[in-house]
XYZ file of C-alpha atoms in Angstrom:
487
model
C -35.009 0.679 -53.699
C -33.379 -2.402 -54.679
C -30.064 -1.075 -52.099
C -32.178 -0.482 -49.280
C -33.782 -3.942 -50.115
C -30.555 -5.654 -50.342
C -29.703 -4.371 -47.023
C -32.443 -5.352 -45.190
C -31.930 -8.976 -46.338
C -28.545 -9.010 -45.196
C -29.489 -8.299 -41.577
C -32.233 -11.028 -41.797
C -29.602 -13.267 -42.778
C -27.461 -11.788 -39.885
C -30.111 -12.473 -37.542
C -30.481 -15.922 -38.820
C -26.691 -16.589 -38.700
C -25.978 -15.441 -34.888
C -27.803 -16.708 -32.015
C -30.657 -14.360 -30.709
C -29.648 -13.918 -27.198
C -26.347 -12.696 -28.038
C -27.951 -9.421 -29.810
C -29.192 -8.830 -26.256
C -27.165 -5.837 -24.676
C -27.463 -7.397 -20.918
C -26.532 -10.740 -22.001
C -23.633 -9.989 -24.001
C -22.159 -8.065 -20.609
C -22.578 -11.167 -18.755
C -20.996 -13.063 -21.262
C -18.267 -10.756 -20.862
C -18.249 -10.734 -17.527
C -18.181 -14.295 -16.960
C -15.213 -15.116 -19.455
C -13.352 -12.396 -17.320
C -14.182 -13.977 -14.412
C -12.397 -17.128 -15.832
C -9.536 -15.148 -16.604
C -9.499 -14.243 -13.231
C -9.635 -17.599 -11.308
C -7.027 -18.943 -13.718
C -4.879 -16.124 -13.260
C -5.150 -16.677 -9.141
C -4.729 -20.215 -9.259
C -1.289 -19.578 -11.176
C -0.226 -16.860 -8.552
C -1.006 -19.476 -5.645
C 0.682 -21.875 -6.775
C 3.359 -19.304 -7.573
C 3.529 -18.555 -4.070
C 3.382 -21.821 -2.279
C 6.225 -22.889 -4.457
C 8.097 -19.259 -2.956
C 6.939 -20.686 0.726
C 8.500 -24.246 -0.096
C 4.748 -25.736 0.272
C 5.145 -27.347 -3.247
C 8.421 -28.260 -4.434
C 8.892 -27.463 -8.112
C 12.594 -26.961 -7.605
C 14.000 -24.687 -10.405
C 17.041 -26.465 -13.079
C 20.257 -25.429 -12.598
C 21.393 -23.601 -15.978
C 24.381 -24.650 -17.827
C 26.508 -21.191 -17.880
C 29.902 -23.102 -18.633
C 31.076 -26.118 -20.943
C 32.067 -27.657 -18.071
C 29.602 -28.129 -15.128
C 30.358 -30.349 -11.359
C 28.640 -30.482 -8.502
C 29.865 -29.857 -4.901
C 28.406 -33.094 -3.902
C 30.933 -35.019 -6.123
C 33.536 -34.016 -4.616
C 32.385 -35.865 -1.599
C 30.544 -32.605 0.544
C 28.074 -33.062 2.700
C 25.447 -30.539 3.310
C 24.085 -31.147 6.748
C 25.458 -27.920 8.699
C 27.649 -29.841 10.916
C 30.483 -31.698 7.929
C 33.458 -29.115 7.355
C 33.322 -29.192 3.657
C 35.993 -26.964 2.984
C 38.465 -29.679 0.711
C 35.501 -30.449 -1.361
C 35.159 -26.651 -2.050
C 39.025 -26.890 -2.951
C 39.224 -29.927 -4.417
C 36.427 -29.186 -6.944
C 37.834 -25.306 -7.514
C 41.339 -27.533 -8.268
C 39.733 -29.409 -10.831
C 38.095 -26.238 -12.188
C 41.352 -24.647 -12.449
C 43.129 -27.294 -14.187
C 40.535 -27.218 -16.659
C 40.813 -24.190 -17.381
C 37.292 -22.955 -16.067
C 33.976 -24.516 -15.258
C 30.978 -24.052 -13.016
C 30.912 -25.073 -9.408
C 26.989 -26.210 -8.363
C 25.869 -25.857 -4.886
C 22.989 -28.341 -4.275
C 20.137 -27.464 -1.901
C 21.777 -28.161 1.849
C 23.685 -26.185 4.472
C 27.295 -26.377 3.446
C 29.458 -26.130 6.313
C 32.714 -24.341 5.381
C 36.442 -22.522 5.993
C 37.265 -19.934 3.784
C 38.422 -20.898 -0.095
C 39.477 -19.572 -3.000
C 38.192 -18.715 -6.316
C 39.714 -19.163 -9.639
C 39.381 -17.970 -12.865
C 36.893 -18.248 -15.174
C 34.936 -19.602 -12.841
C 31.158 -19.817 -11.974
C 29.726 -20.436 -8.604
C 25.974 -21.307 -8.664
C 23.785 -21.783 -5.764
C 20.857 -23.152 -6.496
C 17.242 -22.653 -4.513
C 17.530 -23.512 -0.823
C 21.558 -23.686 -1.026
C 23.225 -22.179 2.083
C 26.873 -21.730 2.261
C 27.731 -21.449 5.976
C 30.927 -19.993 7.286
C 32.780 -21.791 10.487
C 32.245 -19.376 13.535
C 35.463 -20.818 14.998
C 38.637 -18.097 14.111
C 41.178 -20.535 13.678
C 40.144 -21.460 10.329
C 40.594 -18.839 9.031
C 43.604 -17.778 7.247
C 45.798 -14.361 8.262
C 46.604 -11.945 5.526
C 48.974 -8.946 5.162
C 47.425 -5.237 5.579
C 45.651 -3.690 2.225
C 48.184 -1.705 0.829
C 46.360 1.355 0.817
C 45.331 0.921 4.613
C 48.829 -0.192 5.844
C 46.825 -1.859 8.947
C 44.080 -3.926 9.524
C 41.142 -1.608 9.238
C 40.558 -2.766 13.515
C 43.992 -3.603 14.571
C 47.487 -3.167 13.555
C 49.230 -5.913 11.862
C 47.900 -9.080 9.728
C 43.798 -9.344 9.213
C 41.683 -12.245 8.630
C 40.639 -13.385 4.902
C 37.111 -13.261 3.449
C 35.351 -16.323 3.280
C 35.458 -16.672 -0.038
C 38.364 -15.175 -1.715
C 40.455 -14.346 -4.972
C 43.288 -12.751 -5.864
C 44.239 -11.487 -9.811
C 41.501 -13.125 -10.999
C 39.017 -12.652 -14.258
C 35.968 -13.927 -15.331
C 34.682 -14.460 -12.175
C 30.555 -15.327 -11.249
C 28.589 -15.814 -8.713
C 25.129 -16.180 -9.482
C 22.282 -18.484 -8.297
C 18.577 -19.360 -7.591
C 18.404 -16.992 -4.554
C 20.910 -19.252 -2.756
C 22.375 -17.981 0.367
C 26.007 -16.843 1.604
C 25.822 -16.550 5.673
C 28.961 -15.414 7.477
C 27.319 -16.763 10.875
C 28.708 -12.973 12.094
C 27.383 -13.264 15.392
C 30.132 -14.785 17.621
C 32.459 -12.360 15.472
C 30.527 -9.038 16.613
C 30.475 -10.481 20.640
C 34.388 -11.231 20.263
C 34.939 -7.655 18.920
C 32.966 -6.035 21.049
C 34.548 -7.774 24.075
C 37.780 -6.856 22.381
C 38.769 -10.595 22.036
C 40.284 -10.707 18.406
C 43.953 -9.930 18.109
C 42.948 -9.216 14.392
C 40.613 -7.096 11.574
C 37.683 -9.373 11.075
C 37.481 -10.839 7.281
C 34.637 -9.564 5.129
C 32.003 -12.351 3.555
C 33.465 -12.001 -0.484
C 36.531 -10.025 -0.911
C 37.771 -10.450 -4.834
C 41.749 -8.157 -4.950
C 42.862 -7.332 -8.192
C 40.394 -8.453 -10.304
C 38.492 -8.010 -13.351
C 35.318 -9.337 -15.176
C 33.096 -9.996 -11.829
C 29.476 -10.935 -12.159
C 27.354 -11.230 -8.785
C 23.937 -11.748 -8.839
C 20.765 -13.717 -7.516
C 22.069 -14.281 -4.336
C 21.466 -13.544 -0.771
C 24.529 -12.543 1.656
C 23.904 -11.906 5.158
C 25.620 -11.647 8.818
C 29.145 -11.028 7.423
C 31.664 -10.899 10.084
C 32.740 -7.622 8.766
C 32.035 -5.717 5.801
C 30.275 -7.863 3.137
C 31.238 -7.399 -0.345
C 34.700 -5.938 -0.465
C 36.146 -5.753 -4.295
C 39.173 -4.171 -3.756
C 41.266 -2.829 -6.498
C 38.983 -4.431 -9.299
C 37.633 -3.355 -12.418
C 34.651 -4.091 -14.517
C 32.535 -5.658 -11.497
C 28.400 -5.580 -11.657
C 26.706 -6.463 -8.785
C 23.248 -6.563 -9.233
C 19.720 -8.160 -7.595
C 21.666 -9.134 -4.856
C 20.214 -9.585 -1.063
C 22.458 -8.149 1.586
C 20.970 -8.401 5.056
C 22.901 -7.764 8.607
C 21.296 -6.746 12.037
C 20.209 -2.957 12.222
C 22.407 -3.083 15.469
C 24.666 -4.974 17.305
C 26.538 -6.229 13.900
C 29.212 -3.598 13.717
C 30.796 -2.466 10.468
C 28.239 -5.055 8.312
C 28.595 -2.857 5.564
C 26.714 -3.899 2.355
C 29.102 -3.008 -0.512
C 32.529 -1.685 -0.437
C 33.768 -0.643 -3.852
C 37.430 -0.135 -2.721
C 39.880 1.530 -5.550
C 37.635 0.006 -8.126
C 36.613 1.445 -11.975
C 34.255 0.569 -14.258
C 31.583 -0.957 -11.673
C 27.705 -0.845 -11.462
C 25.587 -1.609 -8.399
C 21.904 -2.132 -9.344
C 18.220 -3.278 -8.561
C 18.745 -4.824 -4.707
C 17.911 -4.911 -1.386
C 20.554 -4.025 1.428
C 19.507 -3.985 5.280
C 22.688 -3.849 7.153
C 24.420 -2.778 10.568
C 26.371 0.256 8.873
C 26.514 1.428 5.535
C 24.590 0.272 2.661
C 27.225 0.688 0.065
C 30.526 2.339 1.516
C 32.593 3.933 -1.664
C 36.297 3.737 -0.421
C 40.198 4.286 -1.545
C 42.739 3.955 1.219
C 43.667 5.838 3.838
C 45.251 8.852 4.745
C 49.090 8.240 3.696
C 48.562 4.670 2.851
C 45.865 5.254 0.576
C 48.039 8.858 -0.509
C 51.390 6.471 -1.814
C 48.878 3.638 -3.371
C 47.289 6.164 -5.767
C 44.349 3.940 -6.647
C 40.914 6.128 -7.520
C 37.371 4.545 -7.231
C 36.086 5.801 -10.353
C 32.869 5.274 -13.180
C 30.860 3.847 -10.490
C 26.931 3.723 -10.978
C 24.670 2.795 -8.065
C 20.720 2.796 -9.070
C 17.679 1.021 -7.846
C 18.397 0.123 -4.424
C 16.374 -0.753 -1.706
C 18.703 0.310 1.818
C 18.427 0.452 5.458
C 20.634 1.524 7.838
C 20.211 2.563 11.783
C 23.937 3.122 12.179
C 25.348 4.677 9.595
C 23.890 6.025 5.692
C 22.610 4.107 2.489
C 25.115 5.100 0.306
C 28.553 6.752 1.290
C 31.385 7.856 0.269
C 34.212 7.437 2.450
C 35.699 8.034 4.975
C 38.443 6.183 3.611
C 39.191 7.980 0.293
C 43.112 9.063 -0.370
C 43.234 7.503 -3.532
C 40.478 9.762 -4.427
C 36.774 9.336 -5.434
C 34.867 10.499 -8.723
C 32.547 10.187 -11.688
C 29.209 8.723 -9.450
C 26.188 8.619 -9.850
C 23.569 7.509 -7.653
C 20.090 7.259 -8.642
C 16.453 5.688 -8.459
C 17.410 5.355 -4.235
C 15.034 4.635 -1.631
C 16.529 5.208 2.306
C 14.093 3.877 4.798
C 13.976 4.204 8.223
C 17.324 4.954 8.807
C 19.645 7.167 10.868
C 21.233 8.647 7.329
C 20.328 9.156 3.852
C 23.297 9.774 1.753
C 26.394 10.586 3.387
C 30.300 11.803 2.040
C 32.686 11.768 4.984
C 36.322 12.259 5.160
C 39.441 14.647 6.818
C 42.264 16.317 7.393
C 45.427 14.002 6.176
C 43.351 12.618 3.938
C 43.919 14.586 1.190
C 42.636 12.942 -2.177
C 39.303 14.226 -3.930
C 35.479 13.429 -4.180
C 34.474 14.963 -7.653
C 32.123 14.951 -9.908
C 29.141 13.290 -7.814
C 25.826 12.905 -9.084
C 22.890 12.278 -6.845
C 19.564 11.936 -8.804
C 16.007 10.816 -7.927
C 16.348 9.831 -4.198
C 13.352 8.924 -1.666
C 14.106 9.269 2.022
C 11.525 8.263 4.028
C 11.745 8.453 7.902
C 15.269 9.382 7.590
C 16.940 11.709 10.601
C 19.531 13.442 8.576
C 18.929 13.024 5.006
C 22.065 14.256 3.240
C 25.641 14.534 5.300
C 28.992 15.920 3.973
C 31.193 15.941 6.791
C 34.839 16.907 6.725
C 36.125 16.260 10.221
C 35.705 12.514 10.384
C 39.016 12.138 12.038
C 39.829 8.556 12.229
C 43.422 7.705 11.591
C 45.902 4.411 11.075
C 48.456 5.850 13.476
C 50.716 8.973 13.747
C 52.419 9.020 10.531
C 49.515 10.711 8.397
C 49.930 14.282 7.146
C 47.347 17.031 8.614
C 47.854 19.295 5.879
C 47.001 16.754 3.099
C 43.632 17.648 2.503
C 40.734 16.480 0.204
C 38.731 18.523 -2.182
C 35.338 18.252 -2.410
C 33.534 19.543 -5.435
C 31.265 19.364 -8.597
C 28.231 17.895 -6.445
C 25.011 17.464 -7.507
C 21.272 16.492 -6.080
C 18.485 16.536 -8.378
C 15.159 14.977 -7.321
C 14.997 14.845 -4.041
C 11.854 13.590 -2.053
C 10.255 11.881 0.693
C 8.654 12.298 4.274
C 9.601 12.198 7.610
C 13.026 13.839 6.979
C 14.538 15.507 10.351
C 17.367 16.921 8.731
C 17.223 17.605 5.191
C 20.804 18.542 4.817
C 23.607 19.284 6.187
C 26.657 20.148 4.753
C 29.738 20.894 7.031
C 32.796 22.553 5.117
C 35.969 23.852 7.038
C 38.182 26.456 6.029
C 40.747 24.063 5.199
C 38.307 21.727 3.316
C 35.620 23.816 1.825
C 32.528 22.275 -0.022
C 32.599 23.757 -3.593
C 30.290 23.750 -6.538
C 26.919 21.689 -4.911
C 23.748 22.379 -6.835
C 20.202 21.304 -5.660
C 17.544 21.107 -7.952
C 13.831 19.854 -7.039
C 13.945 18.686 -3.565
C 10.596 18.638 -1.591
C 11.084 16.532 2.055
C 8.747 16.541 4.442
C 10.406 17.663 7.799
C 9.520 16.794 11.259
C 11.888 19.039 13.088
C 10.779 22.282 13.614
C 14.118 24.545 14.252
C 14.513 27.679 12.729
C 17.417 26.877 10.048
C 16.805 23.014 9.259
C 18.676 22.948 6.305
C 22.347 23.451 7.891
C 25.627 24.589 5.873
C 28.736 25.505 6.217
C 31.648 26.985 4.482
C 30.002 25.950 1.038
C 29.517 27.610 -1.738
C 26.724 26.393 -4.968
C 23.574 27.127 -5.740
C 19.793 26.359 -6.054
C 18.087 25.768 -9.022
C 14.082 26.169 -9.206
C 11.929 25.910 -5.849
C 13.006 23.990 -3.102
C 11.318 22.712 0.337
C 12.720 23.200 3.109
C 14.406 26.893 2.236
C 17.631 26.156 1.450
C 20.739 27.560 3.704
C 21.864 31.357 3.371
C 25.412 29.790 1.760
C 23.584 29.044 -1.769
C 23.131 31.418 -4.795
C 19.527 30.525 -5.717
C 18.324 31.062 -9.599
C 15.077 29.999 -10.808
C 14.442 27.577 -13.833
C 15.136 29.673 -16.243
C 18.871 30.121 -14.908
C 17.921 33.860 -13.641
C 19.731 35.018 -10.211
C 16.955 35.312 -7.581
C 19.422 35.648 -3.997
C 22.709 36.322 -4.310
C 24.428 34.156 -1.524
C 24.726 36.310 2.067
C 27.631 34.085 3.365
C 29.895 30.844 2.854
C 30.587 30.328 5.685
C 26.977 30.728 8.300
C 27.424 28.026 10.742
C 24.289 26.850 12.871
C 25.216 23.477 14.059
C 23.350 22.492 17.524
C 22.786 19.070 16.050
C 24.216 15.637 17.137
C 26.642 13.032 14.547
């Protein structure tokens, strides 16, 4: 009795204590309700102003962090960023000081910074900051002539001497170029009319090209209409490129590749955006004999979470320039939209070289017309001198996760007798097709297998096992050819 008494007092206290119209069910809800509803508006008004700040509507420009001890800005060095002053000796004269220094960090302000190409220097960053623009001069005859690549022993275009990137280095480390989303613009245009009307007596110069280097850092930072290709490390090692913008005309920007990891190791290409006028990201390593004497692999390269486009060519290739030889890749976490090619590996006779050990993992292709290409007659040569029986191997090739929709060509994978495809496995692939021909999924002279269920039916040239490893087909062929289908 005396329990049951003290309880009930201590709920008339309770009552007592808390106000009455919070015991009611209904009201409590609306309390809750309306507090959320706070939440809400407060939440909104943060993500407005979030995005008016995004659409330049309110200026709350961003700080420029301190990545070095020792910090200038372009501006000192008397530039001028109205898009018509040439500010290319206040680039050098600031990289001078830099260099005597012994490192630093180079600030682009908000402008348009009118330029000719310059050189980078070690231990060195470049910042742009929000709403900087570096601009490249249109005009040719700024720009500086180099000798061939080595491993190309031409100009990729013409024979003889090429034109330098726009921003360049040579046996450099500790190298960055970072920002607040500022922007690199090769003002490609006039380039792509001149070389279409066959007007330039030499290669076009990519946007960045960094030879012989090590320790790069790229990121934050938006590169677009590169006279030629637009990131071109060439012989480097350790590079990471990563939340980069690369953007290019669909068409009528030729050979605007993205990224062109050219005899490089140790690199990783991750989380960005690339909408270009030929291949996303291009994996290269000289060609044919040049590439053959300059023995220079692109190795322990890892591409993931990319956004690409591309109406001309693929989102991610390998080759066709790949003597020096090509392997330990992975690609994963891809998305191909709206695009002539998924993922592509392309090379030829007098090649020779390898592509090994390729991993392809968790790719989306959607609205692609050929999703996967490997194509072994890609016959584009320097000159006369390479050797047609030098030729590549292709093997140890995998594609796991495979998916999207509106997939004409799932795959196709063209082998030769000379250069057969070896050891591909597929594992989980389901792609919506929209081409209905009887064998849509298109091999020849390869040999691999299928693991598990796949849609479409895989060709006749693959063993096919279930999950568990067990043999289900025995392969009929290698070597069933039903081509009938444009490049």
């Amino acid at each position: 009795m005396a329990d049951s008494f003290r309880s009930q007092h201590r709920k008339l206290e309770y009552k007592r204590l808390v106000p009455s119209f919070l015991l009611s069910h209904h009201t409590l809800l609306t309390l809750l309700w309306t507090v959320g509803f706070i939440l809400i508006v407060a939440w909104q008004r943060i993500a407005v102003e979030r995005l008016l700040i995004y659409r330049g509507l309110v200026q709350h420009p961003r700080p420029i962090p301190k990545l070095r001890h020792l910090v200038f800005n372009l501006s000192d060095f008397g530039a001028v960023g109205d898009g018509v002053t040439l500010n290319t000796k206040a680039f050098e004269r600031a990289i001078l000081e830099i260099r005597k220094r012994g490192g630093g960090q180079l600030n682009v302000e908000p402008g348009y910074w009118l330029t000719a190409p310059f050189n980078l220097t070690n231990h060195m960053t470049l910042f742009l900051s929000e709403n900087a623009v570096i601009l490249g001069i249109d005009d040719e005859s700024y720009w500086p002539l180099l000798p061939p690549l080595p491993s190309y022993g031409y100009g990729r275009e013409r024979r003889g001497p090429r034109y330098g990137s726009l921003i360049h280095g040579q046996n450099l480390k500790d190298v960055v170029i970072t920002g607040h989303n500022g922007t690199i613009n090769g003002q490609g245009r006039s380039w792509w009319e001149k070389y279409r009307k066959n007007l330039l007596n030499y290669t076009r110069g990519p946007l960045l090209q960094l030879m012989w280097s090590r320790d790069i850092h790229i990121s934050d930072v938006t590169f677009r209409d590169s006279p030629f290709w637009t990131l071109h490390p060439y012989d480097c090692q350790n590079v990471v490129i990563r939340n980069v913008t690369i953007l290019a005309p669909l068409t009528e920007a030729p050979n605007t590749d993205g990224i062109d990891p050219d005899s490089c190791v140790d690199m990783v290409i991750e989380d960005s955006y690339i909408s270009v006028g030929d291949d996303g990201v291009a994996i290269k390593s000289g060609w044919d004999q040049y590439g053959i004497a300059y023995s220079r692999p692109s190795s322990n390269i890892t591409i993931r979470n990319l956004i690409v486009r591309s109406m001309i060519s693929a989102g991610v290739s390998i080759g066709s320039e790949m003597s020096g030889g090509v392997s330990n890749i992975t690609v994963e976490n891809l998305l191909v939209w709206n695009s002539k090619r998924g993922i592509r590996i392309k090379t030829s006779p007098g090649r020779g070289g390898h592509i090994r050990h390729i991993i392809y993992r968790n790719l989306t292709l959607q609205n692609v017309r050929v999703g996967i290409v490997i194509k072994t007659d890609y016959n584009e040569h320097p000159d006369e001198g390479y050797d047609p029986k030098a030729l590549p191997v292709i093997e140890d090739i995998s594609f796991t996760g495979i998916h999207g929709q509106g997939v004409r060509i799932p795959a196709r994978i063209y082998g030769s007798p000379e250069i057969p495809v070896q050891n591909v496995t597929f594992q989980d692939m389901s792609v919506g097709i929209t081409y209905k021909k009887k064998r849509i999924f298109q091999c020849s002279f390869v040999q691999g297998r299928v693991i598990g269920k796949i849609f479409p039916t895989p060709c006749e040239n693959l063993d096919w096992y279930d999950d568990g490893g067990k043999l289900l087909r025995r392969s009929t062929t290698k070597n069933t050819k039903d081509l009938g289908y444009d490049r």
